[in-house]
Amino acid sequence: MAAVTVQHGAHELAIETSHLTRRFGDFTAIDQLNLSVPYGGIFGLLGPNGAGKSTLIKMLTTLMKPSEGSARVAGFDIVQAPGEVRKRIGYVPQLLSADGALTGVENLMLSAKLYGIPGAEQKQRVDEALHYMGLSDSARQLVKRYSGGMIRRLELAQAMIHRPAILFLDEPTIGLDPVACQSVWDRLKALNKEHGMTILMTSHFMDEVDELCDTVAILHQGRLAASDTPEQLKDAVGDEATMTDVFAYFSGGNLDREGSYRDVGQTRMTAKRLG
Amino acid sequence: MNAVLEFFTKSLAIAEMELRKLLRDPMELLSRAVQPVLWLAIFGQVFSRVRGIPIGNVSYLSFMTPGILAQSVLFTAIFYGIAVIWERDLGIIHKLLASPTPRGALVFGKAIAAGFRGLVQAVIIYLIALAMHISLRTDPIAVIGVLAAVVLGSAVFSTFSLIIACIVKTRERFMGIGQVLTMPLFFASNAIYPLSLMPDWLKVVANVNPLTYLVDALRMLMIDGGQGAHSLLMNFTVLGVVFIVFVFIAAKLYPTLVG
């Protein structure tokens, strides 16, 4: 895709939260969170199930309103100007967001139209996105016949067709085999390096974090337990520490800590559909 | 982009994809032709022997044909909301709600697609009625009026269905509530008997039931000599106002699907 220009808002940070809080009844999922994400990097959001990652992503993508505090995304307030935020972000939910009953082209055309890309440009943008994600040959197949890796790449294509400033990815490689993972990682790196898209992603997969992220934040019980480069975090934890050690150290638990029944169910369902 | 233009362009984008899906897999819709055949061919045949139902100068079969079309519209539209529960379980709703699409356009687009589904039902019922030699109005204005009423009625009940889906959120509860609602909506209307036969309390219910206004409009427009209780203007106005109110409610509730 030639010369993608990413328009930044007047604000210099991609994401900035201030005392951001979200409660569900008595449970506080995100607790007075202050987070700053500069433009240009790949930012990893880690934490055990139930640490508040999905809640945070839902708030930042304007799907959920905070109970308290505020956040600016791409220069706009998520509560005051959600429409402006939506124009400037792309989002790939952890669940399956491509429509299996439509073809790849149809899924992308829908995104192009909903993101207000002018009619004359739509076809070209769709073709470019398909080509970029290596899906040109299967563009006219129904998505339910796609492999897991192809579905994820199509979802990325949908999320980037309007050239957003910031991409939000919730567990982008969950349920994918190593080859499919690599194909998704390559595209993410290219989107970041060649096209300057800022990426915020959650992950459970420490290899993925090592491979992709320049900065990592670890959430624990809705609060920021640590935020730094992976190297700095590893050094802080100890000699020869791995990301897994870092994760365990800051989240006060291990990777296998179970989330709610619904979380686990959805994760498994997604993994099954993509696998 | 002008906000009104944006609303309709994006509604049409949603509707277009719904229609593509429908045309790819029309079995579910076509299978809904079975029920009206049974109602007209069996229930209708038997009840046309009953004298003493005050239906004016038309035969009972003629009288009930618009009612069965309205029923078909209702039954097809009332389960339409299950699609958004499916989309919610998958994650498609998350993607749509994170895009700069007016919430009302997400709802309105689905209503347009539901209107098309209703039109297919109308064609099916016309064919059945012709085969049964029921005397129909065939002047273009009447036919266009029937199609307009069917589209509007489908939009009303499919949006109602979306509202229910947004409230109950799971397939099991939705199917339960759908089953519970359809029969009362059907029987508390003028679809297969006139309002004048009803006890007073049922008349009150029937008069707040949008299906009554759909049936009334269809009865005037579809069959030879058909008479309605209200004017066409009133029937269309009631359906239109209810639709707009439902779109507002559904658009408000839509974001709660992502919780």
Short mmCIF file of C-alpha atoms in Angstrom, two decimals:
data_model
loop_
_atom_site.label_atom_id
_atom_site.label_comp_id
_atom_site.label_asym_id
_atom_site.label_seq_id
_atom_site.Cartn_x
_atom_site.Cartn_y
_atom_site.Cartn_z
CA MET A 1 0.00 0.00 0.00
CA ALA A 2 1.63 3.20 -1.14
CA ALA A 3 2.25 6.20 1.04
CA VAL A 4 -0.12 5.78 3.93
CA THR A 5 -0.28 8.98 5.84
CA VAL A 6 -1.45 8.76 9.38
CA GLN A 7 -3.03 11.92 10.66
CA HIS A 8 -2.29 12.65 14.27
CA GLY A 9 -4.53 14.85 16.34
CA ALA A 10 -3.17 18.03 17.84
CA HIS A 11 -2.48 16.06 21.00
CA GLU A 12 0.98 14.54 21.13
CA LEU A 13 0.11 11.31 22.91
CA ALA A 14 -1.77 8.53 21.17
CA ILE A 15 -3.49 7.51 24.38
CA GLU A 16 -3.64 9.27 27.71
CA THR A 17 -5.84 8.19 30.59
CA SER A 18 -6.41 10.10 33.78
CA HIS A 19 -7.78 8.35 36.87
CA LEU A 20 -9.71 6.11 34.49
CA THR A 21 -12.02 3.85 36.48
CA ARG A 22 -14.65 1.31 35.61
CA ARG A 23 -16.76 -0.52 38.14
CA PHE A 24 -19.21 -3.37 37.71
CA GLY A 25 -21.30 -3.31 40.85
CA ASP A 26 -18.85 -3.81 43.71
CA PHE A 27 -16.09 -5.00 41.44
CA THR A 28 -13.57 -2.44 40.19
CA ALA A 29 -12.21 -3.67 36.87
CA ILE A 30 -10.05 -0.60 36.16
CA ASP A 31 -8.94 1.41 39.15
CA GLN A 32 -7.71 5.02 38.82
CA LEU A 33 -5.53 4.18 35.85
CA ASN A 34 -3.08 6.74 34.50
CA LEU A 35 -1.56 5.50 31.28
CA SER A 36 0.37 7.32 28.55
CA VAL A 37 1.06 5.79 25.17
CA PRO A 38 3.11 7.85 22.71
CA TYR A 39 2.56 7.70 18.96
CA GLY A 40 4.62 5.37 16.84
CA GLY A 41 5.24 2.24 18.86
CA ILE A 42 3.75 -1.16 19.53
CA PHE A 43 2.45 -1.10 23.06
CA GLY A 44 1.73 -4.37 24.84
CA LEU A 45 -0.91 -4.58 27.52
CA LEU A 46 -0.43 -7.62 29.71
CA GLY A 47 -2.16 -9.02 32.71
CA PRO A 48 -3.88 -12.15 33.94
CA ASN A 49 -7.50 -12.79 32.99
CA GLY A 50 -9.66 -10.44 34.95
CA ALA A 51 -6.90 -7.82 35.28
CA GLY A 52 -9.01 -5.38 33.30
CA LYS A 53 -7.36 -5.49 29.86
CA SER A 54 -10.56 -6.06 27.92
CA THR A 55 -12.43 -3.48 29.97
CA LEU A 56 -9.66 -0.96 29.28
CA ILE A 57 -9.72 -1.69 25.54
CA LYS A 58 -13.50 -1.40 25.46
CA MET A 59 -13.31 2.02 27.10
CA LEU A 60 -10.53 3.24 24.82
CA THR A 61 -12.43 2.08 21.73
CA THR A 62 -15.59 3.87 23.00
CA LEU A 63 -17.56 0.66 23.47
CA MET A 64 -17.91 1.27 27.18
CA LYS A 65 -18.12 4.43 29.25
CA PRO A 66 -15.86 4.90 32.27
CA SER A 67 -17.40 5.13 35.74
CA GLU A 68 -14.90 7.84 36.64
CA GLY A 69 -11.88 9.63 35.21
CA SER A 70 -11.20 10.34 31.56
CA ALA A 71 -9.19 9.27 28.57
CA ARG A 72 -8.04 10.87 25.35
CA VAL A 73 -7.46 8.71 22.32
CA ALA A 74 -5.90 10.17 19.14
CA GLY A 75 -6.41 13.59 20.69
CA PHE A 76 -10.11 13.28 21.53
CA ASP A 77 -11.99 12.57 24.72
CA ILE A 78 -13.64 9.13 24.67
CA VAL A 79 -16.80 10.41 26.35
CA GLN A 80 -17.07 13.93 24.90
CA ALA A 81 -16.14 13.06 21.31
CA PRO A 82 -16.50 9.30 20.74
CA GLY A 83 -17.31 9.86 17.06
CA GLU A 84 -13.97 11.62 16.48
CA VAL A 85 -12.14 8.82 18.31
CA ARG A 86 -13.88 6.15 16.21
CA LYS A 87 -12.79 7.77 12.95
CA ARG A 88 -9.15 7.60 14.02
CA ILE A 89 -8.87 4.11 15.43
CA GLY A 90 -9.07 0.57 14.11
CA TYR A 91 -10.15 -2.29 16.33
CA VAL A 92 -9.83 -6.05 16.09
CA PRO A 93 -11.73 -7.62 18.97
CA GLN A 94 -10.59 -10.88 20.47
CA LEU A 95 -13.80 -12.48 19.27
CA LEU A 96 -14.38 -13.14 15.61
CA SER A 97 -15.38 -9.91 13.95
CA ALA A 98 -15.31 -10.86 10.27
CA ASP A 99 -18.65 -12.07 8.94
CA GLY A 100 -18.36 -15.69 7.82
CA ALA A 101 -21.43 -15.48 5.60
CA LEU A 102 -19.81 -12.76 3.47
CA THR A 103 -16.75 -12.90 1.23
CA GLY A 104 -13.49 -11.15 2.05
CA VAL A 105 -14.27 -8.39 -0.42
CA GLU A 106 -17.76 -7.89 1.00
CA ASN A 107 -16.45 -7.65 4.55
CA LEU A 108 -13.95 -5.02 3.44
CA MET A 109 -16.50 -3.10 1.36
CA LEU A 110 -18.70 -2.86 4.43
CA SER A 111 -15.83 -1.42 6.46
CA ALA A 112 -14.91 0.99 3.66
CA LYS A 113 -18.48 2.29 3.56
CA LEU A 114 -18.91 2.51 7.32
CA TYR A 115 -15.63 4.41 7.63
CA GLY A 116 -16.87 6.89 5.06
CA ILE A 117 -14.30 6.20 2.35
CA PRO A 118 -15.63 7.95 -0.79
CA GLY A 119 -17.31 5.66 -3.34
CA ALA A 120 -14.72 6.25 -6.05
CA GLU A 121 -11.87 5.17 -3.77
CA GLN A 122 -13.54 2.18 -2.13
CA LYS A 123 -12.60 -0.50 -4.64
CA GLN A 124 -8.97 0.56 -4.80
CA ARG A 125 -8.65 0.69 -1.01
CA VAL A 126 -10.23 -2.75 -0.68
CA ASP A 127 -7.88 -4.21 -3.32
CA GLU A 128 -4.87 -2.63 -1.64
CA ALA A 129 -5.86 -3.93 1.77
CA LEU A 130 -6.41 -7.45 0.40
CA HIS A 131 -3.08 -7.39 -1.39
CA TYR A 132 -1.29 -6.04 1.66
CA MET A 133 -2.67 -8.82 3.85
CA GLY A 134 -1.95 -11.51 1.24
CA LEU A 135 -5.61 -12.27 0.67
CA SER A 136 -6.06 -11.26 -2.98
CA ASP A 137 -6.45 -14.87 -4.15
CA SER A 138 -9.18 -15.69 -1.67
CA ALA A 139 -10.96 -12.33 -1.86
CA ARG A 140 -14.14 -13.79 -3.33
CA GLN A 141 -14.37 -16.80 -1.08
CA LEU A 142 -16.77 -16.89 1.84
CA VAL A 143 -14.92 -16.08 5.04
CA LYS A 144 -16.28 -19.21 6.74
CA ARG A 145 -13.94 -21.16 4.44
CA TYR A 146 -10.88 -19.11 5.51
CA SER A 147 -8.22 -20.50 7.84
CA GLY A 148 -7.71 -18.88 11.25
CA GLY A 149 -4.68 -16.91 10.08
CA MET A 150 -6.53 -15.65 7.02
CA ILE A 151 -9.48 -14.52 9.15
CA ARG A 152 -7.18 -12.57 11.45
CA ARG A 153 -5.44 -10.95 8.49
CA LEU A 154 -8.82 -10.04 7.01
CA GLU A 155 -9.83 -8.50 10.32
CA LEU A 156 -6.60 -6.50 10.31
CA ALA A 157 -7.37 -5.40 6.75
CA GLN A 158 -10.80 -4.24 7.91
CA ALA A 159 -9.33 -2.40 10.87
CA MET A 160 -6.74 -0.53 8.75
CA ILE A 161 -8.71 0.26 5.60
CA HIS A 162 -9.37 3.83 6.75
CA ARG A 163 -5.70 4.28 7.74
CA PRO A 164 -6.28 4.83 11.43
CA ALA A 165 -3.72 6.52 13.67
CA ILE A 166 -4.08 3.81 16.30
CA LEU A 167 -4.87 0.12 16.02
CA PHE A 168 -6.35 -1.73 19.01
CA LEU A 169 -5.84 -5.48 18.96
CA ASP A 170 -7.22 -7.79 21.62
CA GLU A 171 -5.19 -11.01 21.68
CA PRO A 172 -4.42 -10.89 17.95
CA THR A 173 -2.95 -14.39 17.62
CA ILE A 174 -5.08 -16.35 20.05
CA GLY A 175 -5.78 -19.81 18.71
CA LEU A 176 -3.43 -19.51 15.72
CA ASP A 177 -0.74 -22.02 14.82
CA PRO A 178 2.91 -20.80 14.75
CA VAL A 179 2.97 -20.22 10.99
CA ALA A 180 -0.25 -18.20 11.07
CA CYS A 181 1.08 -16.28 14.09
CA GLN A 182 4.19 -15.33 12.19
CA SER A 183 2.14 -14.13 9.21
CA VAL A 184 0.09 -11.89 11.50
CA TRP A 185 3.20 -10.61 13.30
CA ASP A 186 4.88 -9.70 10.01
CA ARG A 187 1.87 -7.61 8.99
CA LEU A 188 1.68 -5.90 12.35
CA LYS A 189 5.35 -4.97 12.23
CA ALA A 190 4.96 -3.64 8.70
CA LEU A 191 1.90 -1.57 9.63
CA ASN A 192 3.87 -0.08 12.49
CA LYS A 193 7.24 0.46 10.78
CA GLU A 194 6.21 1.30 7.23
CA HIS A 195 2.97 3.10 7.88
CA GLY A 196 3.58 4.54 11.30
CA MET A 197 0.44 3.12 12.88
CA THR A 198 0.54 3.09 16.64
CA ILE A 199 -0.55 -0.31 17.91
CA LEU A 200 -1.93 -1.18 21.31
CA MET A 201 -2.38 -4.88 21.83
CA THR A 202 -3.17 -7.26 24.63
CA SER A 203 -1.48 -10.61 24.77
CA HIS A 204 -1.07 -13.69 26.90
CA PHE A 205 1.70 -14.93 24.78
CA MET A 206 5.12 -13.81 25.99
CA ASP A 207 6.93 -14.76 22.77
CA GLU A 208 4.59 -12.41 20.98
CA VAL A 209 5.35 -9.62 23.40
CA ASP A 210 9.10 -10.18 22.95
CA GLU A 211 8.70 -10.26 19.20
CA LEU A 212 6.55 -7.17 18.77
CA CYS A 213 6.31 -4.76 21.66
CA ASP A 214 8.62 -1.78 22.32
CA THR A 215 6.78 -0.89 25.48
CA VAL A 216 4.82 -3.03 27.87
CA ALA A 217 2.36 -2.25 30.61
CA ILE A 218 1.33 -4.89 33.10
CA LEU A 219 -2.11 -4.58 34.63
CA HIS A 220 -2.88 -6.18 37.92
CA GLN A 221 -6.30 -5.90 39.54
CA GLY A 222 -7.16 -2.89 37.44
CA ARG A 223 -4.00 -0.96 38.29
CA LEU A 224 -0.74 -0.40 36.48
CA ALA A 225 1.81 -2.77 38.06
CA ALA A 226 4.68 -1.83 35.73
CA SER A 227 5.29 -0.01 32.47
CA ASP A 228 8.58 0.07 30.57
CA THR A 229 10.48 -1.50 27.68
CA PRO A 230 10.68 -5.30 27.81
CA GLU A 231 14.46 -5.06 28.32
CA GLN A 232 14.19 -2.71 31.28
CA LEU A 233 11.51 -4.84 32.87
CA LYS A 234 13.59 -7.99 32.49
CA ASP A 235 16.63 -6.25 33.99
CA ALA A 236 14.53 -5.02 36.88
CA VAL A 237 13.33 -8.52 37.72
CA GLY A 238 16.73 -10.21 37.59
CA ASP A 239 19.55 -11.62 35.52
CA GLU A 240 18.40 -13.64 32.57
CA ALA A 241 14.76 -13.03 33.44
CA THR A 242 12.29 -13.79 30.65
CA MET A 243 9.05 -11.95 29.91
CA THR A 244 7.26 -14.80 31.65
CA ASP A 245 9.27 -14.08 34.82
CA VAL A 246 8.47 -10.40 34.44
CA PHE A 247 4.81 -11.16 34.04
CA ALA A 248 4.72 -13.46 37.06
CA TYR A 249 6.65 -10.96 39.16
CA PHE A 250 4.40 -8.00 38.46
CA SER A 251 1.04 -9.71 38.22
CA GLY A 252 1.59 -11.55 41.47
CA GLY A 253 0.52 -14.80 39.93
CA ASN A 254 1.08 -16.92 36.94
CA LEU A 255 -0.16 -17.03 33.39
CA ASP A 256 -2.72 -19.69 34.09
CA ARG A 257 -4.76 -17.75 36.58
CA GLU A 258 -8.31 -18.34 35.51
CA GLY A 259 -10.68 -15.56 34.55
CA SER A 260 -14.42 -15.71 34.79
CA TYR A 261 -16.40 -18.56 33.28
CA ARG A 262 -17.53 -16.27 30.47
CA ASP A 263 -13.94 -15.10 29.71
CA VAL A 264 -12.63 -18.62 29.54
CA GLY A 265 -15.59 -19.75 27.47
CA GLN A 266 -15.17 -16.94 24.96
CA THR A 267 -11.44 -17.46 24.68
CA ARG A 268 -11.91 -21.14 23.97
CA MET A 269 -14.69 -20.44 21.51
CA THR A 270 -12.53 -17.98 19.60
CA ALA A 271 -9.60 -20.37 19.62
CA LYS A 272 -11.83 -23.14 18.30
CA ARG A 273 -13.23 -21.02 15.48
CA LEU A 274 -9.83 -19.80 14.36
CA GLY A 275 -8.01 -23.10 14.83
CA MET B 1 -20.40 14.32 4.95
CA ASN B 2 -23.79 15.67 5.77
CA ALA B 3 -25.19 13.83 8.80
CA VAL B 4 -28.50 12.83 7.21
CA LEU B 5 -26.79 11.58 4.07
CA GLU B 6 -24.27 9.69 6.19
CA PHE B 7 -27.10 8.08 8.15
CA PHE B 8 -28.82 6.77 5.04
CA THR B 9 -25.63 5.75 3.18
CA LYS B 10 -24.44 3.72 6.13
CA SER B 11 -27.90 2.22 6.72
CA LEU B 12 -27.88 1.07 3.10
CA ALA B 13 -24.39 -0.41 3.52
CA ILE B 14 -25.68 -2.50 6.44
CA ALA B 15 -28.82 -3.46 4.52
CA GLU B 16 -26.84 -4.44 1.43
CA MET B 17 -24.71 -6.94 3.35
CA GLU B 18 -27.79 -8.38 5.04
CA LEU B 19 -29.42 -8.87 1.64
CA ARG B 20 -26.31 -10.53 0.21
CA LYS B 21 -26.42 -13.01 3.08
CA LEU B 22 -30.13 -13.58 2.55
CA LEU B 23 -29.82 -14.22 -1.19
CA ARG B 24 -26.97 -16.63 -0.55
CA ASP B 25 -29.04 -18.68 1.84
CA PRO B 26 -32.77 -18.12 1.16
CA MET B 27 -34.00 -21.45 2.59
CA GLU B 28 -34.89 -20.09 6.01
CA LEU B 29 -37.03 -17.38 4.46
CA LEU B 30 -38.68 -19.61 1.87
CA SER B 31 -39.51 -22.23 4.50
CA ARG B 32 -41.74 -19.62 6.07
CA ALA B 33 -44.14 -20.09 3.16
CA VAL B 34 -45.38 -23.33 4.72
CA GLN B 35 -47.24 -21.78 7.62
CA PRO B 36 -49.42 -19.35 5.62
CA VAL B 37 -50.37 -22.17 3.25
CA LEU B 38 -51.63 -24.18 6.21
CA TRP B 39 -53.53 -21.22 7.65
CA LEU B 40 -55.25 -20.37 4.39
CA ALA B 41 -55.79 -23.87 3.03
CA ILE B 42 -56.88 -25.57 6.25
CA PHE B 43 -57.95 -23.03 8.86
CA GLY B 44 -59.37 -20.75 6.18
CA GLN B 45 -61.29 -23.49 4.38
CA VAL B 46 -62.91 -24.70 7.59
CA PHE B 47 -63.74 -21.27 8.96
CA SER B 48 -65.22 -20.11 5.67
CA ARG B 49 -68.10 -22.47 6.47
CA VAL B 50 -68.86 -20.59 9.66
CA ARG B 51 -71.59 -18.02 9.00
CA GLY B 52 -72.10 -15.24 11.45
CA ILE B 53 -68.61 -13.75 11.61
CA PRO B 54 -69.43 -10.11 10.84
CA ILE B 55 -66.93 -9.39 8.10
CA GLY B 56 -68.98 -7.38 5.63
CA ASN B 57 -69.44 -8.35 2.02
CA VAL B 58 -66.31 -10.41 1.52
CA SER B 59 -65.75 -14.13 1.93
CA TYR B 60 -63.98 -15.32 5.06
CA LEU B 61 -61.00 -16.46 3.01
CA SER B 62 -60.69 -12.99 1.49
CA PHE B 63 -61.09 -11.48 4.95
CA MET B 64 -58.30 -13.53 6.46
CA THR B 65 -55.82 -13.31 3.57
CA PRO B 66 -54.46 -9.88 4.59
CA GLY B 67 -54.42 -11.14 8.18
CA ILE B 68 -52.29 -14.10 7.18
CA LEU B 69 -49.93 -11.83 5.24
CA ALA B 70 -49.62 -9.66 8.36
CA GLN B 71 -49.02 -12.78 10.44
CA SER B 72 -46.32 -13.89 8.07
CA VAL B 73 -44.70 -10.46 8.31
CA LEU B 74 -44.88 -10.64 12.10
CA PHE B 75 -43.48 -14.17 12.43
CA THR B 76 -40.67 -13.48 9.96
CA ALA B 77 -39.67 -10.21 11.62
CA ILE B 78 -40.10 -11.08 15.29
CA PHE B 79 -37.19 -13.53 15.31
CA TYR B 80 -34.91 -11.27 13.30
CA GLY B 81 -33.23 -10.01 16.48
CA ILE B 82 -31.57 -13.36 16.98
CA ALA B 83 -29.11 -12.26 14.29
CA VAL B 84 -27.67 -9.54 16.52
CA ILE B 85 -27.29 -11.99 19.39
CA TRP B 86 -25.35 -14.20 17.01
CA GLU B 87 -23.28 -11.20 15.91
CA ARG B 88 -22.69 -10.30 19.53
CA ASP B 89 -21.46 -13.79 20.41
CA LEU B 90 -19.10 -13.66 17.44
CA GLY B 91 -17.78 -10.12 17.93
CA ILE B 92 -19.18 -8.50 14.78
CA ILE B 93 -21.18 -6.06 16.91
CA HIS B 94 -17.97 -4.97 18.65
CA LYS B 95 -16.43 -4.11 15.31
CA LEU B 96 -19.51 -2.21 14.11
CA LEU B 97 -19.89 -0.23 17.33
CA ALA B 98 -16.23 0.80 17.29
CA SER B 99 -16.68 2.22 13.78
CA PRO B 100 -17.98 5.75 13.15
CA THR B 101 -21.46 4.47 12.25
CA PRO B 102 -24.48 6.16 13.83
CA ARG B 103 -26.16 3.61 16.13
CA GLY B 104 -29.47 4.42 14.49
CA ALA B 105 -28.03 3.46 11.09
CA LEU B 106 -27.06 0.02 12.42
CA VAL B 107 -30.69 -0.44 13.45
CA PHE B 108 -32.25 1.20 10.39
CA GLY B 109 -30.09 -0.87 8.02
CA LYS B 110 -31.36 -4.06 9.61
CA ALA B 111 -34.94 -2.76 9.33
CA ILE B 112 -34.50 -2.17 5.58
CA ALA B 113 -33.27 -5.74 5.17
CA ALA B 114 -36.23 -6.98 7.23
CA GLY B 115 -38.50 -5.01 4.91
CA PHE B 116 -37.10 -6.94 1.98
CA ARG B 117 -37.72 -10.21 3.81
CA GLY B 118 -41.31 -9.05 4.26
CA LEU B 119 -41.64 -8.38 0.53
CA VAL B 120 -40.71 -11.98 -0.18
CA GLN B 121 -43.52 -13.05 2.16
CA ALA B 122 -45.92 -10.76 0.32
CA VAL B 123 -45.05 -12.37 -3.01
CA ILE B 124 -45.57 -15.82 -1.51
CA ILE B 125 -48.99 -14.91 -0.06
CA TYR B 126 -50.09 -13.28 -3.33
CA LEU B 127 -49.20 -16.50 -5.16
CA ILE B 128 -51.06 -18.67 -2.65
CA ALA B 129 -54.08 -16.36 -2.78
CA LEU B 130 -54.14 -16.41 -6.57
CA ALA B 131 -53.93 -20.20 -6.55
CA MET B 132 -56.90 -20.30 -4.17
CA HIS B 133 -58.91 -17.91 -6.40
CA ILE B 134 -59.22 -15.28 -3.71
CA SER B 135 -60.28 -12.08 -5.40
CA LEU B 136 -57.46 -9.55 -5.01
CA ARG B 137 -57.10 -5.92 -5.93
CA THR B 138 -54.60 -5.78 -8.76
CA ASP B 139 -54.52 -2.05 -9.51
CA PRO B 140 -50.93 -0.81 -9.20
CA ILE B 141 -51.70 1.69 -6.45
CA ALA B 142 -53.20 -1.03 -4.27
CA VAL B 143 -50.29 -3.40 -4.86
CA ILE B 144 -47.74 -0.68 -4.15
CA GLY B 145 -49.70 0.20 -1.01
CA VAL B 146 -49.61 -3.43 0.15
CA LEU B 147 -45.86 -3.63 -0.44
CA ALA B 148 -45.31 -0.35 1.42
CA ALA B 149 -47.38 -1.55 4.37
CA VAL B 150 -45.48 -4.85 4.41
CA VAL B 151 -42.11 -3.09 4.41
CA LEU B 152 -43.19 -0.74 7.18
CA GLY B 153 -44.74 -3.55 9.24
CA SER B 154 -41.60 -5.68 8.87
CA ALA B 155 -39.50 -2.72 9.95
CA VAL B 156 -41.69 -2.19 13.04
CA PHE B 157 -41.58 -5.80 14.22
CA SER B 158 -37.94 -6.46 13.35
CA THR B 159 -36.90 -3.37 15.29
CA PHE B 160 -39.09 -4.53 18.18
CA SER B 161 -37.22 -7.82 17.93
CA LEU B 162 -33.87 -5.99 18.08
CA ILE B 163 -35.03 -4.20 21.23
CA ILE B 164 -35.87 -7.55 22.84
CA ALA B 165 -32.50 -8.96 21.76
CA CYS B 166 -30.70 -5.98 23.31
CA ILE B 167 -32.54 -6.56 26.57
CA VAL B 168 -32.29 -10.35 26.91
CA LYS B 169 -28.88 -10.79 25.20
CA THR B 170 -28.88 -14.61 25.01
CA ARG B 171 -30.32 -16.89 22.36
CA GLU B 172 -32.19 -19.13 24.79
CA ARG B 173 -34.01 -16.28 26.51
CA PHE B 174 -34.69 -14.62 23.18
CA MET B 175 -36.31 -17.71 21.67
CA GLY B 176 -38.43 -18.12 24.80
CA ILE B 177 -39.65 -14.52 24.75
CA GLY B 178 -40.19 -14.62 20.98
CA GLN B 179 -42.47 -17.65 21.34
CA VAL B 180 -44.33 -16.02 24.22
CA LEU B 181 -44.93 -12.79 22.25
CA THR B 182 -45.94 -13.96 18.80
CA MET B 183 -49.21 -15.70 19.57
CA PRO B 184 -50.63 -12.94 21.81
CA LEU B 185 -49.68 -10.32 19.21
CA PHE B 186 -51.43 -12.38 16.56
CA PHE B 187 -54.59 -13.26 18.48
CA ALA B 188 -54.94 -9.81 20.03
CA SER B 189 -55.34 -8.33 16.57
CA ASN B 190 -57.92 -8.21 13.82
CA ALA B 191 -55.98 -10.71 11.68
CA ILE B 192 -58.50 -13.57 11.65
CA TYR B 193 -61.57 -12.02 13.26
CA PRO B 194 -62.89 -8.47 13.37
CA LEU B 195 -62.41 -6.22 16.39
CA SER B 196 -66.19 -6.05 16.82
CA LEU B 197 -66.28 -9.67 18.01
CA MET B 198 -63.78 -9.05 20.81
CA PRO B 199 -64.61 -8.50 24.47
CA ASP B 200 -63.87 -4.93 25.53
CA TRP B 201 -60.60 -5.64 27.33
CA LEU B 202 -59.24 -7.41 24.24
CA LYS B 203 -60.29 -4.50 22.05
CA VAL B 204 -58.14 -2.24 24.17
CA VAL B 205 -55.16 -4.55 23.71
CA ALA B 206 -55.84 -4.88 19.99
CA ASN B 207 -55.97 -1.12 19.60
CA VAL B 208 -52.45 -0.67 20.99
CA ASN B 209 -51.13 -3.61 18.96
CA PRO B 210 -49.34 -2.31 15.84
CA LEU B 211 -50.32 -5.51 14.02
CA THR B 212 -53.95 -4.34 14.05
CA TYR B 213 -53.01 -1.26 12.01
CA LEU B 214 -50.98 -3.34 9.57
CA VAL B 215 -53.87 -5.76 9.06
CA ASP B 216 -56.32 -2.88 8.69
CA ALA B 217 -54.22 -1.25 5.96
CA LEU B 218 -53.66 -4.53 4.17
CA ARG B 219 -57.35 -5.41 4.29
CA MET B 220 -58.24 -2.19 2.51
CA LEU B 221 -55.47 -2.48 -0.05
CA MET B 222 -55.22 -6.16 -0.78
CA ILE B 223 -58.68 -7.61 -1.36
CA ASP B 224 -61.68 -6.68 -3.44
CA GLY B 225 -64.26 -4.98 -1.26
CA GLY B 226 -62.04 -5.03 1.81
CA GLN B 227 -62.98 -2.53 4.51
CA GLY B 228 -60.91 -1.15 7.32
CA ALA B 229 -61.79 0.28 10.69
CA HIS B 230 -59.39 3.23 10.31
CA SER B 231 -58.27 5.37 7.39
CA LEU B 232 -55.17 4.36 5.45
CA LEU B 233 -53.51 7.58 6.57
CA MET B 234 -54.09 6.71 10.20
CA ASN B 235 -52.80 3.15 9.77
CA PHE B 236 -49.62 4.26 8.04
CA THR B 237 -49.08 7.08 10.52
CA VAL B 238 -49.38 4.77 13.51
CA LEU B 239 -46.94 2.27 11.97
CA GLY B 240 -44.53 5.04 10.99
CA VAL B 241 -44.53 6.68 14.41
CA VAL B 242 -44.10 3.34 16.18
CA PHE B 243 -41.20 2.51 13.87
CA ILE B 244 -39.40 5.79 14.57
CA VAL B 245 -39.87 5.39 18.32
CA PHE B 246 -38.57 1.79 18.13
CA VAL B 247 -35.50 2.90 16.12
CA PHE B 248 -34.68 5.45 18.82
CA ILE B 249 -35.04 2.89 21.59
CA ALA B 250 -33.05 0.22 19.75
CA ALA B 251 -30.28 2.70 18.91
CA LYS B 252 -30.04 3.62 22.60
CA LEU B 253 -29.91 -0.03 23.67
CA TYR B 254 -27.59 -1.28 20.91
CA PRO B 255 -24.34 -0.34 22.69
CA THR B 256 -25.40 -2.41 25.72
CA LEU B 257 -24.92 -5.53 23.60
CA VAL B 258 -21.21 -5.08 24.26
CA GLY B 259 -20.98 -5.38 28.01
#
